[in-house]
Amino acid sequence: MAVEAASGALPTVMAFALVGALGVGSQWLAWRLRMPAIVLMLVAGVLIGPVTGVLDPARDIGPLLSPMISVAVAIILFEGGLTLNFHTLKDRAKGVRRLVFVGAPLGWLFSTLALHYGAGLGWEPAAVFGGIMIVTGPTVIAPLLRQARLSKRPAALLQWEAIINDPIGALAAVFAFEYVVVRHTAVSPSGAVFELGLGIAMATLLGLAGGFGLVRAFKAGRVPEYMKVPVLFAILLLTFGVSDMMLHESGLLAVTIMGIVIANSELPSYEELRRFKEHATILLVSGVFILLAANLDVAALGALDWRAAVFVLAVILIARPATVFLSLIGSGVPFREQLLVAFTGPRGVVLVAVAGLFGERLTELGIEGGALVGPLAFVLVAVTVVLHGFTLGPVARALGLTGGERPGVILVGGSTWSVRFAEALAKADVPVLMTDPNHGHLREARSAGISTFSGDLLSEAAEDRIELVSYATIVAATDNDAYNTLVATDLAPEFGRDNVYQVTRSKGESARHSLPSTLGGRGFAGGETFNGLARKIAEGWAFRVTRLTKEYTLLDWQEARPGALVVAVVSASGAIRLVTSSEGLKAGEGAFIISMLPPDLAQAVAEADKAAKEQD
């Protein structure tokens, strides 16, 4: 029997449904509008919460709200730990170490000063809140990096700093709070220090035990494949719960350590685990942001004055830059990257959740200013999310720290057909990188001035040396159908299945050799196989790049090229789409059509072009 909702309250199930729909809807709308998803989620939460009163998390969800957010943050941090593979550090290791071991104490100090002199808080609440402000928001950094397409090193610095410093910030706040408790209650200093040390030690041990235990069980085959994700979730929640029970907020440290251990264990099933957790994290980040924004206390915000603005400006313009620049002195990190990291410090879910908790505890102890901690945290999060959401991409592009303005194409396979296609793409102003495991196959491409990578695109070397964020499309066109399928299948989740193509398999039409739709990439060029494309080149077919204008439309092109084989369309903005035929083709003014023309048509077009030039 359904439980009746309180007057004016949403049923709990409907509240969950609304949060999920708004969170995922905001992410999708942000993708369509090319806007920061975090900003839209913040706006959506405020609209359904304080503005309209449709959702009140404290009323509609009740006491489950706080533990739900805690568990969600733990899962988000664990997923973040799963992305921290030590082999990806390389030349970034020194910078990351500096931001963690030097940056965290400096960030605590400068944030405390900004809170005391800027916001006017007393030293005790400023020290507690300053510890929390070490956190730069892993829940915010991940979506921003996905949108901004940063180069590898600055992206790694921001990602590692956010995830590693997150539990450190929470524990710094615990340490400062314990000091305040000792000063204002009968708790002994030695007892408080022992409790803190024991909690951190147990969190570290639990994280290591959980991570190494899972790795050993998975590698030894003691957990069946279909049970791996459920077992992982169960151990994750158990580790977080036990650690957090011993010392509040220490569970964040335990799950982060557990994630890092698994990330560096070379598990064969690592990718499946990471992708599932990544999808879960997207849902959780969406939901948590909606809930926190909807739970905003407008009356508490009203207690803030002009000093809140001074505090936010001091954090963005003084505390954060000073922390980064001082931390990275002598680190070898180029100044442009230091500048980007220094002015990128968004705060997120963890800051609001932990600050609200400690604000309440400080108020209970009678500490003046404790009630302002929560509102100040929300203002800081709102301002930094909006600011960095709209400025990170443009600032990074201005500093030359992103992939190109125009998304490029990675061509896998160094055949003559691939070289001719790459030359055509270059004429359409599309950046191209050609890769092949065989160095000799790339000789023709190098002679043509095409950028190349000799090696396997799926190797760790390729991951380290190729700025994958500069490319948006993969075309697997080697003479090995199995390898093409492997490349397309492996890279489809990262690039998007709509952006991964491969030449049609030679035996693909046979029922005994056909593959399910989950394997391989999309076909193109009329469904030609590698041998078919190579035969056309040998017969004299030629690539042609045609730009559409007001005077020369798609219809004109189709009438003039009846025998052409359409390969790709490049929009005016640089987006590329490979196609199978000209039927149903859509291309507007300014677009390029890349096609292959049969020998007689290619010769006729060349003669017509020559005559037009002589006439001019």
XYZ file of C-alpha atoms in Angstrom:
616
model
C 0.000 0.000 0.000
C 1.423 3.403 -1.050
C 2.420 5.836 1.663
C 0.525 9.124 1.554
C 2.712 12.174 0.934
C 2.504 15.115 3.294
C 0.395 18.050 2.199
C 2.164 19.863 -0.650
C 4.974 17.319 -0.706
C 6.002 15.171 -3.634
C 5.856 11.408 -3.118
C 9.396 10.156 -2.515
C 9.411 8.027 -5.657
C 8.264 11.021 -7.731
C 10.977 13.164 -6.131
C 13.634 10.651 -7.210
C 12.146 10.470 -10.709
C 12.108 14.261 -11.036
C 15.722 14.581 -9.883
C 16.847 11.883 -12.330
C 14.943 13.348 -15.253
C 16.183 16.888 -14.601
C 19.766 15.773 -14.061
C 20.042 13.668 -17.211
C 17.922 16.176 -19.146
C 20.306 18.974 -18.173
C 23.281 16.918 -19.344
C 21.616 16.184 -22.680
C 20.506 19.794 -23.208
C 24.012 21.021 -22.385
C 25.396 18.642 -25.022
C 22.926 19.930 -27.607
C 23.545 23.608 -26.792
C 27.303 23.151 -26.229
C 26.962 24.658 -22.764
C 28.502 23.617 -19.423
C 26.268 20.856 -18.020
C 27.075 21.819 -14.423
C 25.606 25.298 -14.961
C 22.327 23.927 -16.318
C 22.042 21.438 -13.448
C 22.591 24.230 -10.935
C 19.930 26.378 -12.596
C 17.472 23.465 -12.814
C 17.917 22.657 -9.121
C 17.377 26.253 -8.031
C 14.279 26.570 -10.236
C 12.497 23.470 -8.914
C 13.634 24.148 -5.346
C 13.772 27.666 -3.877
C 12.139 29.423 -6.856
C 9.024 27.301 -7.449
C 8.977 25.089 -4.340
C 8.110 22.012 -6.413
C 10.876 19.991 -4.761
C 12.110 20.328 -1.197
C 14.637 17.510 -0.629
C 14.474 17.797 3.157
C 10.653 17.480 3.011
C 10.228 15.042 0.104
C 13.185 12.720 0.761
C 13.706 13.331 4.458
C 16.464 11.759 6.557
C 17.709 9.696 3.613
C 19.032 12.835 1.908
C 22.327 13.142 3.824
C 23.420 9.476 3.622
C 22.387 9.372 -0.043
C 24.649 12.297 -0.866
C 27.493 10.789 1.192
C 27.280 7.455 -0.636
C 27.006 9.214 -4.022
C 30.116 11.290 -3.310
C 31.973 8.130 -2.237
C 31.097 6.385 -5.527
C 32.097 9.490 -7.499
C 35.474 9.629 -5.727
C 36.030 5.894 -6.242
C 35.356 6.295 -9.957
C 37.796 9.195 -9.955
C 40.392 6.961 -8.314
C 39.798 4.390 -11.070
C 41.006 6.956 -13.636
C 44.316 7.628 -11.822
C 46.731 5.245 -13.503
C 50.344 6.026 -12.584
C 51.636 5.356 -16.103
C 49.656 8.380 -17.323
C 51.631 10.698 -15.050
C 55.127 10.486 -16.566
C 56.269 14.138 -17.031
C 53.286 15.339 -14.975
C 54.244 13.455 -11.797
C 56.317 16.272 -10.298
C 53.574 18.824 -10.872
C 50.944 16.550 -9.306
C 53.131 15.851 -6.267
C 53.666 19.581 -5.773
C 49.938 20.366 -6.020
C 49.173 17.666 -3.449
C 51.984 17.903 -0.905
C 52.687 21.638 -1.198
C 49.445 22.911 -2.672
C 47.130 21.361 -0.080
C 48.755 23.073 2.976
C 49.142 26.351 1.073
C 45.531 26.166 -0.102
C 44.402 25.605 3.474
C 46.420 28.601 4.682
C 45.361 31.042 1.950
C 41.712 29.941 2.090
C 41.681 30.457 5.874
C 43.115 33.961 5.406
C 40.510 34.749 2.726
C 37.722 33.566 5.031
C 38.988 35.558 8.011
C 39.905 38.833 6.314
C 37.486 38.612 3.394
C 34.318 36.993 4.756
C 34.938 38.170 8.336
C 34.770 34.709 9.941
C 36.572 34.032 13.198
C 39.775 32.014 13.085
C 38.135 28.776 14.231
C 35.368 28.502 11.602
C 37.801 29.921 9.021
C 40.300 27.134 9.758
C 37.633 24.419 9.507
C 36.130 25.807 6.297
C 39.608 26.557 4.899
C 40.473 22.872 5.198
C 37.429 21.905 3.172
C 38.393 24.461 0.505
C 41.481 22.422 -0.389
C 38.963 20.449 -2.457
C 38.732 21.667 -6.072
C 35.695 19.631 -7.004
C 36.177 16.300 -8.844
C 32.432 16.262 -9.536
C 32.884 19.510 -11.493
C 36.322 18.993 -13.033
C 35.368 15.815 -14.935
C 32.453 17.390 -16.902
C 34.498 20.551 -17.543
C 37.464 18.588 -18.904
C 35.140 16.555 -21.107
C 33.710 19.760 -22.575
C 36.906 21.849 -22.851
C 39.044 19.141 -24.554
C 42.256 20.176 -22.766
C 45.713 18.948 -23.675
C 46.996 15.964 -21.694
C 49.249 17.614 -19.092
C 46.999 20.439 -17.813
C 44.046 18.021 -17.855
C 46.048 15.488 -15.804
C 47.167 18.146 -13.311
C 43.593 19.323 -12.724
C 42.177 15.781 -12.572
C 44.766 14.336 -10.174
C 44.711 17.400 -7.921
C 40.916 17.342 -7.673
C 40.636 13.641 -6.855
C 43.638 13.282 -4.515
C 43.018 16.528 -2.621
C 39.322 15.783 -2.151
C 39.680 13.383 0.811
C 42.676 15.411 2.067
C 40.463 18.509 2.277
C 37.735 16.646 4.138
C 40.249 15.238 6.626
C 41.881 18.658 7.085
C 38.456 19.982 8.080
C 38.071 17.068 10.517
C 41.467 17.887 12.046
C 40.590 21.576 12.452
C 37.184 20.718 13.872
C 38.720 18.323 16.409
C 40.992 21.159 17.530
C 37.932 23.407 17.998
C 36.180 20.637 19.966
C 39.195 20.257 22.261
C 39.223 23.995 22.955
C 35.515 24.251 23.729
C 34.754 20.915 25.422
C 36.280 18.540 27.929
C 37.750 16.272 25.229
C 41.479 15.744 25.836
C 43.964 16.743 23.089
C 45.686 13.355 23.209
C 42.356 11.560 22.801
C 41.409 13.691 19.808
C 44.795 13.181 18.118
C 44.635 9.424 18.736
C 41.122 9.195 17.272
C 42.147 11.197 14.210
C 45.326 9.190 13.618
C 43.553 5.874 14.110
C 40.773 6.876 11.716
C 43.209 7.891 8.955
C 45.317 4.744 9.448
C 42.250 2.494 9.329
C 40.915 4.272 6.228
C 44.239 3.714 4.475
C 44.360 0.051 5.483
C 40.732 -0.551 4.492
C 41.268 1.081 1.111
C 44.388 -0.983 0.424
C 42.753 -4.181 1.659
C 39.603 -3.631 -0.378
C 41.551 -2.809 -3.546
C 44.145 -5.591 -3.348
C 41.540 -8.093 -2.166
C 39.298 -7.426 -5.169
C 42.212 -7.510 -7.599
C 43.413 -10.856 -6.254
C 39.915 -12.360 -6.310
C 39.215 -11.136 -9.860
C 42.585 -12.321 -11.235
C 42.269 -15.723 -9.562
C 38.838 -16.250 -11.110
C 37.079 -16.443 -7.751
C 34.343 -14.076 -8.923
C 32.372 -14.870 -12.113
C 32.254 -12.174 -14.768
C 28.587 -11.337 -14.249
C 29.177 -10.844 -10.508
C 32.195 -8.523 -10.735
C 30.322 -5.215 -10.768
C 27.905 -6.198 -7.928
C 30.827 -7.462 -5.814
C 32.746 -4.273 -6.536
C 29.795 -2.141 -5.414
C 29.281 -4.179 -2.266
C 32.961 -3.980 -1.213
C 33.025 -0.271 -2.060
C 30.023 0.501 0.163
C 31.333 -1.729 2.963
C 34.753 -0.071 2.876
C 33.228 3.396 2.911
C 30.741 2.563 5.670
C 33.235 0.928 8.049
C 35.827 3.670 7.574
C 33.302 6.485 7.954
C 31.933 4.873 11.106
C 35.389 5.032 12.704
C 36.121 8.641 11.659
C 33.680 10.902 9.836
C 34.787 11.718 6.254
C 37.648 9.175 6.361
C 35.579 6.925 4.087
C 36.397 9.303 1.207
C 40.096 8.541 1.685
C 39.450 4.788 1.817
C 37.456 4.624 -1.441
C 39.914 6.894 -3.287
C 42.822 4.624 -2.305
C 40.781 1.571 -3.279
C 40.081 3.049 -6.721
C 43.759 3.906 -7.329
C 44.850 0.364 -6.370
C 42.420 -1.188 -8.863
C 43.365 1.319 -11.583
C 47.029 0.271 -11.390
C 46.516 -3.492 -11.119
C 46.230 -4.259 -14.873
C 42.954 -6.134 -14.496
C 41.750 -7.637 -17.802
C 38.191 -6.529 -16.940
C 39.282 -3.024 -15.892
C 37.727 -1.213 -18.876
C 34.304 -2.795 -18.351
C 34.378 -1.889 -14.658
C 35.532 1.670 -15.342
C 32.934 2.341 -18.032
C 30.093 1.050 -15.889
C 31.267 3.206 -12.983
C 31.647 6.186 -15.317
C 28.022 5.876 -16.411
C 26.896 5.539 -12.797
C 28.933 8.625 -11.882
C 27.275 10.741 -14.567
C 23.894 9.863 -13.078
C 25.079 10.512 -9.526
C 26.731 13.856 -10.299
C 23.539 14.986 -12.013
C 21.341 13.906 -9.129
C 23.530 15.288 -6.358
C 23.840 18.705 -7.987
C 20.093 18.934 -8.497
C 19.463 17.944 -4.867
C 21.972 20.380 -3.379
C 20.716 23.273 -5.500
C 17.082 22.435 -4.687
C 17.943 22.249 -0.981
C 19.295 25.806 -0.953
C 18.246 27.823 2.114
C 17.386 31.268 0.745
C 17.002 32.698 4.253
C 20.560 31.640 5.118
C 21.854 33.284 1.953
C 20.101 36.461 3.014
C 22.359 36.596 6.077
C 25.396 37.215 3.840
C 26.604 40.736 3.089
C 29.126 42.412 0.785
C 31.972 40.572 2.482
C 30.831 37.354 0.802
C 31.679 38.929 -2.583
C 35.083 40.014 -1.251
C 35.716 36.460 -0.067
C 34.820 34.890 -3.434
C 37.006 37.366 -5.329
C 39.890 36.781 -2.914
C 39.661 33.014 -3.448
C 39.496 33.226 -7.256
C 42.034 36.031 -7.808
C 44.471 35.605 -4.886
C 44.250 32.373 -2.871
C 43.991 29.906 -5.780
C 46.639 31.545 -8.047
C 49.070 32.007 -5.137
C 48.656 28.347 -4.146
C 49.335 27.050 -7.658
C 52.219 29.368 -8.573
C 54.062 28.779 -5.295
C 53.476 25.017 -5.466
C 54.792 24.690 -9.020
C 57.990 26.750 -8.618
C 60.799 24.687 -10.173
C 58.426 21.890 -11.215
C 59.121 22.219 -14.929
C 55.442 22.837 -15.716
C 55.289 25.503 -18.480
C 53.975 28.908 -17.405
C 50.934 28.732 -19.718
C 49.830 25.508 -18.027
C 50.491 26.977 -14.582
C 48.343 29.963 -15.548
C 45.452 27.771 -16.668
C 45.585 25.611 -13.507
C 45.934 28.719 -11.296
C 42.717 30.246 -12.589
C 40.764 26.960 -12.704
C 39.520 26.041 -9.260
C 35.837 25.111 -9.379
C 34.267 23.776 -6.201
C 31.534 21.176 -6.182
C 29.379 18.706 -4.309
C 31.893 17.670 -1.654
C 32.520 21.254 -0.548
C 28.822 22.036 -0.116
C 28.008 18.747 1.626
C 30.951 18.754 4.048
C 30.768 22.510 4.727
C 27.074 22.259 5.572
C 27.776 19.443 8.032
C 30.619 21.227 9.825
C 28.715 24.528 9.786
C 25.923 22.862 11.768
C 28.396 21.295 14.224
C 30.193 24.605 14.785
C 26.848 26.281 15.446
C 25.957 23.576 17.970
C 29.219 24.339 19.797
C 28.248 28.004 19.920
C 31.045 29.129 17.582
C 30.212 32.523 16.071
C 30.157 32.440 12.282
C 29.374 28.716 12.070
C 25.976 29.437 10.530
C 27.650 31.308 7.641
C 29.829 28.371 6.533
C 27.081 26.604 4.535
C 25.810 29.721 2.669
C 29.367 30.842 1.861
C 30.127 27.378 0.481
C 27.094 27.460 -1.808
C 27.944 30.946 -3.104
C 31.528 29.883 -3.822
C 30.365 26.753 -5.645
C 27.759 28.642 -7.690
C 30.176 31.394 -8.755
C 33.094 29.094 -9.614
C 30.901 26.602 -11.459
C 29.380 29.299 -13.663
C 32.683 31.157 -14.109
C 34.831 28.180 -15.041
C 32.018 26.489 -16.925
C 31.964 29.338 -19.440
C 35.640 30.391 -19.372
C 37.746 27.207 -19.140
C 37.395 26.333 -22.830
C 38.005 29.864 -24.215
C 40.919 30.514 -21.828
C 42.527 27.158 -22.684
C 42.139 27.860 -26.421
C 43.668 31.332 -25.983
C 46.651 29.724 -24.228
C 46.960 27.025 -26.902
C 46.191 24.202 -24.477
C 43.308 22.452 -26.236
C 42.893 20.159 -29.202
C 42.436 22.218 -32.431
C 39.588 24.525 -33.243
C 38.547 22.062 -35.961
C 38.180 18.427 -34.873
C 40.520 16.112 -36.751
C 40.412 12.595 -38.187
C 42.606 9.617 -37.302
C 43.091 7.335 -40.306
C 44.195 3.827 -39.333
C 46.111 2.201 -42.182
C 48.759 3.604 -44.520
C 47.456 2.408 -47.885
C 47.495 4.539 -51.039
C 43.737 5.020 -50.708
C 44.194 6.338 -47.152
C 46.892 8.756 -48.331
C 44.645 10.132 -51.092
C 41.747 10.477 -48.636
C 44.022 12.267 -46.148
C 45.114 14.719 -48.859
C 41.450 15.397 -49.679
C 40.642 16.012 -46.016
C 43.565 18.435 -45.778
C 42.143 20.414 -48.729
C 38.918 20.726 -46.696
C 40.959 22.092 -43.736
C 40.465 18.937 -41.652
C 43.503 17.928 -39.514
C 44.575 14.339 -40.194
C 46.773 11.836 -38.369
C 47.612 8.555 -40.085
C 48.629 5.539 -37.985
C 49.849 2.079 -38.901
C 51.629 -0.639 -36.886
C 53.979 -1.117 -39.863
C 56.464 1.762 -40.196
C 57.024 1.029 -43.899
C 53.327 1.466 -44.715
C 53.576 5.137 -43.719
C 56.382 6.029 -46.165
C 53.991 7.402 -48.805
C 52.074 9.396 -46.175
C 55.266 10.986 -44.842
C 56.327 11.909 -48.383
C 52.946 13.603 -48.858
C 53.477 15.688 -45.685
C 50.788 13.922 -43.662
C 51.217 13.651 -39.883
C 51.880 10.045 -38.897
C 52.220 7.781 -35.871
C 54.064 4.508 -36.329
C 52.622 2.010 -33.896
C 49.394 0.454 -32.674
C 46.682 3.037 -31.997
C 45.472 0.920 -29.060
C 48.883 0.867 -27.345
C 49.866 2.813 -24.226
C 52.496 4.597 -26.330
C 49.753 5.979 -28.567
C 47.770 7.095 -25.528
C 50.827 8.967 -24.258
C 52.025 10.511 -27.523
C 48.800 11.318 -29.381
C 46.630 14.213 -28.224
C 43.389 12.299 -28.765
C 41.321 15.361 -27.759
C 42.396 16.944 -31.072
C 40.491 14.300 -33.017
C 36.795 13.518 -33.187
C 36.589 10.814 -35.869
C 38.251 7.410 -36.330
C 38.450 5.666 -39.733
C 39.827 2.108 -39.606
C 40.961 1.281 -43.148
C 43.720 -1.344 -42.981
C 43.796 -4.521 -45.061
C 43.057 -6.543 -41.886
C 39.303 -6.710 -41.244
C 39.757 -8.190 -37.769
C 42.092 -5.382 -36.721
C 39.705 -2.745 -38.125
C 36.884 -4.261 -36.089
C 39.039 -4.349 -32.957
C 40.023 -0.677 -33.297
C 36.460 0.462 -34.007
C 34.979 -1.565 -31.140
C 37.597 -0.489 -28.605
C 37.451 3.244 -29.407
C 33.688 3.541 -29.957
C 32.852 4.251 -26.267
C 35.451 7.041 -26.126
C 34.758 8.742 -29.460
C 31.077 7.855 -29.754
C 29.774 5.114 -32.036
C 28.526 7.683 -34.554
C 32.112 8.904 -35.062
C 33.894 5.583 -35.611
C 34.013 4.076 -39.120
C 35.649 1.104 -40.805
C 35.848 -0.250 -44.341
C 33.290 -2.962 -44.953
C 34.474 -6.459 -44.094
C 35.155 -8.728 -47.078
C 32.980 -11.572 -45.756
C 30.515 -9.435 -43.816
C 27.500 -10.342 -45.947
C 27.806 -14.054 -45.248
C 25.575 -15.254 -42.428
C 28.444 -17.353 -41.081
C 30.781 -14.358 -40.935
C 28.455 -11.477 -40.052
C 29.039 -9.765 -36.714
C 26.538 -8.291 -34.244
C 25.924 -4.540 -34.381
C 27.825 -4.065 -31.108
C 31.100 -4.882 -32.876
C 32.899 -2.746 -35.425
C 32.276 0.715 -36.807
C 29.956 2.301 -39.342
C 30.391 1.673 -43.032
C 31.043 4.364 -45.662
C 31.883 4.914 -49.346
C 29.050 2.807 -50.667
C 29.962 -0.120 -48.431
C 33.221 -0.758 -50.307
C 35.734 -3.202 -48.854
C 39.454 -2.455 -48.549
C 40.149 -4.414 -51.731
C 37.360 -2.579 -53.534
C 38.754 0.846 -52.600
C 42.298 -0.214 -53.518
C 41.022 -1.489 -56.899
C 39.361 1.848 -57.617
C 42.613 3.703 -56.953
C 44.448 1.297 -59.272
C 41.801 1.850 -61.985
C 42.358 5.612 -61.841
C 39.546 6.836 -59.613
C 40.454 10.207 -58.122
C 39.415 12.113 -55.002
C 37.666 15.412 -55.516
C 36.853 18.107 -52.928
C 33.936 20.387 -53.804
C 32.749 23.360 -51.773
C 29.047 24.189 -51.885
C 27.971 27.839 -52.265
C 24.783 29.789 -52.907
C 25.511 29.545 -56.614
C 26.614 25.899 -56.580
C 24.271 23.879 -54.373
C 24.098 20.219 -53.441
C 21.521 19.651 -56.196
C 23.892 21.151 -58.783
C 26.681 18.886 -57.565
C 24.515 15.751 -57.734
C 23.476 16.585 -61.307
C 27.082 17.204 -62.381
C 28.538 14.092 -60.683
C 26.140 11.215 -61.467
C 28.793 8.523 -61.125
C 30.599 9.917 -58.082
C 31.145 7.850 -54.950
C 30.545 10.095 -51.926
C 33.003 9.431 -49.091
C 32.510 12.275 -46.626
C 30.846 15.624 -45.958
C 32.612 18.346 -43.979
C 30.308 21.033 -42.577
C 31.166 24.721 -42.508
C 32.080 24.358 -38.813
C 34.554 21.555 -39.562
C 32.443 18.596 -38.371
C 33.023 15.560 -40.574
C 30.584 12.785 -41.414
C 31.400 9.789 -43.590
C 28.496 8.626 -45.757
C 27.539 5.578 -47.792
C 25.872 7.325 -50.758
C 24.541 10.665 -52.009
C 20.934 9.574 -51.490
C 19.329 11.530 -48.678
C 22.537 13.553 -48.381
C 22.225 16.886 -46.575
C 24.869 19.575 -46.908
C 24.458 23.311 -46.592
C 26.299 26.344 -47.853
C 30.005 26.322 -47.019
C 30.194 22.538 -46.691
C 32.748 20.394 -48.505
C 31.838 17.184 -50.308
C 34.679 14.679 -50.604
C 34.033 12.134 -53.321
C 35.776 9.661 -55.603
C 35.246 10.123 -59.332
C 35.606 7.378 -61.950
C 38.460 7.925 -64.467
C 36.355 9.391 -67.306
C 34.454 11.764 -65.003
C 37.649 12.761 -63.169
C 39.329 13.597 -66.493
C 36.311 15.590 -67.687
C 36.183 17.584 -64.457
C 39.940 18.250 -64.602
C 39.662 19.495 -68.197
C 36.701 21.709 -67.277
C 38.653 23.202 -64.375
C 41.661 23.823 -66.623
C 39.501 25.544 -69.212
C 37.863 27.715 -66.537
C 41.268 28.807 -65.233
C 42.512 29.672 -68.735
C 39.359 31.702 -69.346
C 39.881 33.643 -66.087
